[in-house]
Short mmCIF file of C-alpha atoms in Angstrom, two decimals:
data_model
loop_
_atom_site.label_atom_id
_atom_site.label_comp_id
_atom_site.label_asym_id
_atom_site.label_seq_id
_atom_site.Cartn_x
_atom_site.Cartn_y
_atom_site.Cartn_z
CA MET T 1 -3.30 -13.78 -37.80
CA THR T 2 -1.89 -10.29 -38.15
CA THR T 3 0.94 -8.88 -36.09
CA LEU T 4 0.12 -6.73 -33.08
CA ALA T 5 0.93 -3.12 -33.94
CA LEU T 6 2.05 -2.15 -30.43
CA GLY T 7 5.70 -2.51 -29.46
CA PRO T 8 8.49 -4.48 -31.15
CA SER T 9 7.64 -7.56 -33.18
CA TRP T 10 9.42 -9.88 -30.72
CA LEU T 11 6.82 -8.92 -28.10
CA ASP T 12 3.94 -9.79 -30.41
CA PRO T 13 1.95 -12.66 -28.80
CA ASP T 14 1.49 -14.48 -32.09
CA TYR T 15 5.25 -14.36 -32.75
CA LEU T 16 6.09 -15.52 -29.20
CA ILE T 17 3.68 -18.44 -29.29
CA GLY T 18 4.67 -19.43 -32.82
CA THR T 19 8.37 -19.36 -31.90
CA PHE T 20 8.45 -20.78 -28.38
CA GLY T 21 5.13 -22.61 -28.11
CA LEU T 22 3.35 -23.29 -24.83
CA ILE T 23 6.66 -23.48 -22.93
CA GLY T 24 7.38 -19.89 -23.93
CA VAL T 25 3.94 -18.82 -22.69
CA LEU T 26 4.55 -20.44 -19.31
CA VAL T 27 8.00 -18.86 -18.93
CA ILE T 28 6.61 -15.42 -19.75
CA VAL T 29 3.69 -15.80 -17.32
CA PHE T 30 6.12 -16.92 -14.60
CA ALA T 31 8.51 -14.02 -15.26
CA GLU T 32 5.79 -11.37 -15.41
CA SER T 33 4.23 -12.63 -12.19
CA GLY T 34 7.21 -12.12 -9.93
CA LEU T 35 10.55 -11.37 -11.57
CA LEU T 36 11.71 -7.75 -11.80
CA ILE T 37 12.69 -8.16 -15.45
CA GLY T 38 9.22 -9.36 -16.47
CA PHE T 39 7.19 -6.18 -16.04
CA PHE T 40 7.29 -5.26 -19.77
CA LEU T 41 6.07 -8.64 -21.06
CA PRO T 42 2.63 -8.90 -22.79
CA GLY T 43 0.68 -10.89 -20.21
CA ASP T 44 -2.98 -10.18 -20.98
CA SER T 45 -2.74 -10.19 -24.76
CA LEU T 46 -0.52 -13.29 -24.62
CA LEU T 47 -3.08 -15.28 -22.60
CA PHE T 48 -5.94 -14.13 -24.81
CA THR T 49 -4.04 -15.17 -27.96
CA THR T 50 -3.14 -18.52 -26.37
CA GLY T 51 -6.79 -19.33 -25.76
CA LEU T 52 -7.67 -18.24 -29.29
CA LEU T 53 -4.96 -20.43 -30.83
CA VAL T 54 -6.12 -23.45 -28.83
CA THR T 55 -9.64 -22.96 -30.16
CA SER T 56 -8.40 -22.58 -33.75
CA GLY T 57 -6.30 -25.75 -33.45
CA THR T 58 -2.92 -24.03 -33.85
CA LEU T 59 -1.98 -25.18 -30.35
CA LYS T 60 -2.72 -28.89 -30.01
CA THR T 61 -2.66 -29.00 -26.19
CA PRO T 62 -6.10 -29.43 -24.57
CA LEU T 63 -7.57 -26.19 -23.25
CA TRP T 64 -8.02 -27.51 -19.70
CA LEU T 65 -4.34 -28.47 -19.52
CA VAL T 66 -3.23 -25.11 -20.95
CA CYS T 67 -5.28 -23.25 -18.32
CA LEU T 68 -3.95 -25.46 -15.52
CA LEU T 69 -0.32 -24.94 -16.53
CA ILE T 70 -0.78 -21.18 -16.92
CA VAL T 71 -2.40 -20.91 -13.47
CA LEU T 72 0.47 -22.89 -11.91
CA ALA T 73 3.06 -20.68 -13.65
CA ALA T 74 1.30 -17.54 -12.38
CA ILE T 75 1.04 -18.83 -8.80
CA ILE T 76 4.65 -20.03 -8.68
CA GLY T 77 5.83 -16.74 -10.18
CA ASP T 78 4.08 -14.76 -7.43
CA GLN T 79 5.53 -17.13 -4.85
CA VAL T 80 9.06 -16.45 -6.09
CA GLY T 81 8.34 -12.71 -6.05
CA TYR T 82 7.12 -12.89 -2.45
CA LEU T 83 10.19 -14.79 -1.26
CA PHE T 84 12.44 -12.38 -3.16
CA GLY T 85 10.74 -9.45 -1.44
CA ARG T 86 11.19 -10.99 2.00
CA LYS T 87 14.87 -11.58 1.36
CA VAL T 88 15.68 -8.24 -0.25
CA GLY T 89 13.47 -6.16 2.03
CA PRO T 90 13.77 -2.35 2.13
CA ALA T 91 16.91 -2.45 -0.03
CA LEU T 92 14.57 -2.72 -3.01
CA PHE T 93 13.40 0.86 -2.41
CA LYS T 94 16.99 2.12 -2.48
CA ARG T 95 17.95 0.43 -5.72
CA PRO T 96 19.01 2.98 -8.41
CA ASP T 97 17.13 3.29 -11.68
CA SER T 98 18.34 1.44 -14.74
CA LYS T 99 17.01 0.63 -18.21
CA LEU T 100 15.01 -2.32 -16.88
CA PHE T 101 14.28 -1.05 -13.37
CA LYS T 102 12.46 2.13 -12.39
CA GLN T 103 11.94 3.12 -8.78
CA GLU T 104 8.56 4.62 -9.66
CA ASN T 105 7.28 1.12 -10.56
CA VAL T 106 8.09 -0.11 -7.06
CA GLU T 107 6.43 2.91 -5.47
CA LYS T 108 3.37 2.50 -7.68
CA ALA T 109 3.00 -1.13 -6.62
CA HIS T 110 3.61 -0.19 -2.98
CA ASP T 111 0.82 2.43 -3.10
CA PHE T 112 -1.46 -0.11 -4.77
CA PHE T 113 -0.71 -2.67 -2.05
CA GLU T 114 -1.23 -0.12 0.74
CA LYS T 115 -4.57 0.96 -0.72
CA TYR T 116 -6.11 -2.46 -1.33
CA GLY T 117 -4.25 -4.67 1.15
CA ALA T 118 -4.45 -8.41 0.54
CA LYS T 119 -7.03 -7.88 -2.22
CA SER T 120 -4.30 -6.19 -4.26
CA LEU T 121 -2.86 -9.63 -5.04
CA VAL T 122 -6.05 -10.36 -6.97
CA LEU T 123 -6.66 -6.91 -8.45
CA ALA T 124 -3.02 -6.39 -9.47
CA ARG T 125 -3.16 -9.45 -11.72
CA PHE T 126 -5.15 -7.39 -14.19
CA VAL T 127 -2.86 -4.32 -14.08
CA PRO T 128 0.38 -4.45 -16.13
CA VAL T 129 3.62 -3.59 -14.30
CA VAL T 130 1.78 -3.53 -10.96
CA ARG T 131 1.19 -7.30 -11.11
CA THR T 132 4.95 -7.87 -11.35
CA PHE T 133 5.89 -5.80 -8.30
CA THR T 134 2.91 -6.42 -5.98
CA PRO T 135 3.99 -9.90 -4.73
CA ILE T 136 7.47 -8.48 -4.14
CA ILE T 137 6.00 -5.62 -2.09
CA ALA T 138 3.92 -8.18 -0.16
CA GLY T 139 7.16 -9.95 0.73
CA VAL T 140 8.86 -6.69 1.71
CA SER T 141 5.88 -5.89 3.96
CA ARG T 142 6.08 -9.43 5.41
CA MET T 143 2.43 -10.09 4.69
CA ASN T 144 0.99 -13.11 6.51
CA TYR T 145 2.08 -16.10 4.44
CA ARG T 146 -1.22 -17.97 4.69
CA SER T 147 -3.14 -14.93 3.48
CA PHE T 148 -0.64 -14.44 0.67
CA ILE T 149 -1.03 -18.03 -0.54
CA THR T 150 -4.83 -17.77 -0.46
CA TYR T 151 -5.04 -14.56 -2.48
CA ASN T 152 -2.22 -15.69 -4.76
CA ILE T 153 -4.18 -18.79 -5.76
CA ILE T 154 -7.39 -16.80 -6.27
CA GLY T 155 -5.67 -14.12 -8.35
CA GLY T 156 -3.62 -16.57 -10.40
CA THR T 157 -6.70 -18.64 -11.23
CA LEU T 158 -8.95 -15.70 -12.14
CA TRP T 159 -6.31 -14.08 -14.32
CA GLY T 160 -4.50 -17.09 -15.81
CA ALA T 161 -7.53 -19.24 -16.57
CA GLY T 162 -9.99 -16.37 -16.99
CA VAL T 163 -8.20 -14.43 -19.73
CA THR T 164 -7.22 -17.66 -21.54
CA LEU T 165 -10.81 -18.93 -21.50
CA LEU T 166 -12.00 -15.53 -22.71
CA GLY T 167 -9.68 -15.83 -25.71
CA ALA T 168 -10.90 -19.37 -26.36
CA ALA T 169 -14.55 -18.32 -26.20
CA LEU T 170 -14.19 -15.26 -28.42
CA GLY T 171 -11.91 -17.20 -30.76
CA LYS T 172 -14.99 -19.02 -32.06
CA ILE T 173 -16.37 -15.74 -33.39
CA ALA T 174 -15.40 -14.88 -36.97
CA PHE T 175 -15.26 -11.14 -36.24
CA VAL T 176 -12.51 -11.72 -33.67
CA HIS T 177 -10.38 -13.63 -36.18
CA GLU T 178 -10.86 -10.95 -38.80
CA HIS T 179 -9.98 -8.09 -36.41
CA ILE T 180 -7.53 -9.77 -34.03
CA GLU T 181 -5.10 -6.85 -34.09
CA MET T 182 -7.83 -4.43 -33.02
CA ILE T 183 -8.97 -6.84 -30.29
CA LEU T 184 -5.46 -7.19 -28.86
CA ILE T 185 -4.93 -3.43 -28.88
CA ALA T 186 -8.25 -3.03 -27.03
CA ILE T 187 -7.08 -5.56 -24.42
CA VAL T 188 -3.83 -3.66 -23.90
CA LEU T 189 -5.70 -0.36 -23.54
CA LEU T 190 -8.19 -1.85 -21.08
CA SER T 191 -5.39 -3.35 -19.03
CA VAL T 192 -3.63 0.02 -18.61
CA LEU T 193 -6.89 1.86 -17.93
CA PRO T 194 -6.65 1.40 -14.11
CA ILE T 195 -3.20 3.02 -14.14
CA VAL T 196 -4.50 6.00 -16.14
CA ILE T 197 -7.49 6.42 -13.81
CA GLU T 198 -5.28 6.26 -10.73
CA PHE T 199 -2.88 8.80 -12.23
CA LEU T 200 -5.68 11.25 -13.05
CA ARG T 201 -7.18 10.79 -9.58
CA ALA T 202 -3.85 11.48 -7.87
CA ARG T 203 -3.29 14.51 -10.09
CA SER T 204 -6.73 15.87 -9.23
CA LYS T 205 -6.07 15.43 -5.50
CA SER T 206 -2.74 17.25 -5.72
CA LYS T 207 -4.39 20.17 -7.55
CA LYS T 208 -7.12 20.43 -4.91
CA ALA T 209 -4.54 20.32 -2.11
CA ALA T 210 -2.52 23.07 -3.78
CA ALA T 211 -5.65 25.23 -4.19
CA GLN T 212 -6.54 24.89 -0.50
CA ARG T 213 -3.18 26.10 0.77
CA PRO T 214 -3.48 29.62 2.32
CA ALA T 215 -1.66 32.25 0.29
CA VAL T 216 0.76 34.49 2.19
CA ASP T 217 0.93 38.04 0.91
CA ASP T 218 4.37 39.47 0.26
CA GLY T 219 5.48 41.94 2.92
CA LEU T 220 3.25 40.51 5.66
CA VAL T 221 4.29 38.18 8.41
CA GLY T 222 3.46 34.61 7.58
CA PRO T 223 0.94 32.55 9.57
CA GLY T 224 2.18 31.46 12.97
CA THR T 225 5.17 33.85 12.90
CA ALA T 226 5.50 36.50 15.59
CA ALA T 227 6.46 40.05 14.57
CA THR T 228 9.90 41.15 15.66
CA ASP T 229 8.65 44.33 17.38
CA GLY T 230 5.99 42.62 19.47
CA ARG T 231 2.98 43.36 17.20
CA ALA T 232 0.44 40.72 16.41
CA PRO T 233 1.19 38.83 13.19
CA GLY T 234 0.21 40.89 10.16
CA THR T 235 -0.23 44.15 12.14
CA PRO T 236 1.25 47.13 10.25
CA PRO T 237 3.50 49.55 12.14
CA GLY T 238 1.70 52.47 13.78
CA THR T 239 -1.54 50.59 14.39
CA PRO T 240 -3.18 51.62 17.70
CA GLY T 241 -2.22 49.13 20.35
CA ALA T 242 1.07 48.32 18.72
CA PRO T 243 4.29 49.22 20.54
CA GLY T 244 5.35 52.80 19.77
CA ALA T 245 1.91 53.84 18.48
CA PRO T 246 0.12 56.86 20.03
CA GLY T 247 -1.90 55.85 23.05
CA SER T 248 -0.48 52.40 23.18
CA GLY T 249 1.32 52.93 26.47
CA GLY T 250 3.86 50.47 25.30
CA GLY T 251 6.81 52.89 25.10
CA ARG T 252 8.49 55.24 27.61
CA GLY T 253 8.79 58.89 26.74
CA ARG T 254 11.44 61.32 28.01
CA HIS T 255 9.24 62.49 30.92
CA ALA T 256 7.91 59.04 31.89
CA LYS T 257 10.44 58.76 34.69
CA ARG T 258 11.90 61.59 36.60
#
């Protein structure tokens, strides 16, 4: 198999599996599912490659056992993330940025959780970065524990077993073996597609909101602001009916009072 052309070689799924074996796969799945430091790990491509290597005989562990262990690692990882979120609470949103931690990742996961609710625990499994922070946000929000467990099991099973079985099924096709690097790159691109779509959608909304804001001409009184001389907002001096204008009756002349 060729080396994945994206990122450093030590993040290449083939290198990771060849060096650390199935134990390494389980540790990575666990870390990416709920530990803050695991957001950059290659989850989708790693699971796909694992299934492919089981089919090719490189990994000798039975496929059913590999899927079971991966699902358990994913579920337990989310569980740890949830408990961490409950303990840390709002302090997570005040944590300063560092090389391994970006506040925008927390906010992105928080928005994802707010938009999709409990379903986000399933959907986030298939979105890199978001899947790491979503169980933590669920803990911060003190999501009902029974609901969390239910959706955690569903999401962990669909993602952990699903992507691994997909790799095992496609691993029987000669074209996949011959173009594995292209396949893995396609998986990475597909996995980040939801983030790109959400970014473009948010950008479009912000542009529309900016276009709908009423423009205030320079030199005129802004909306909702009363003029200092008693005129209606936006009324130029000397307009009939304005104080001091001819015929307004608003001012007192020299002979008004004798």
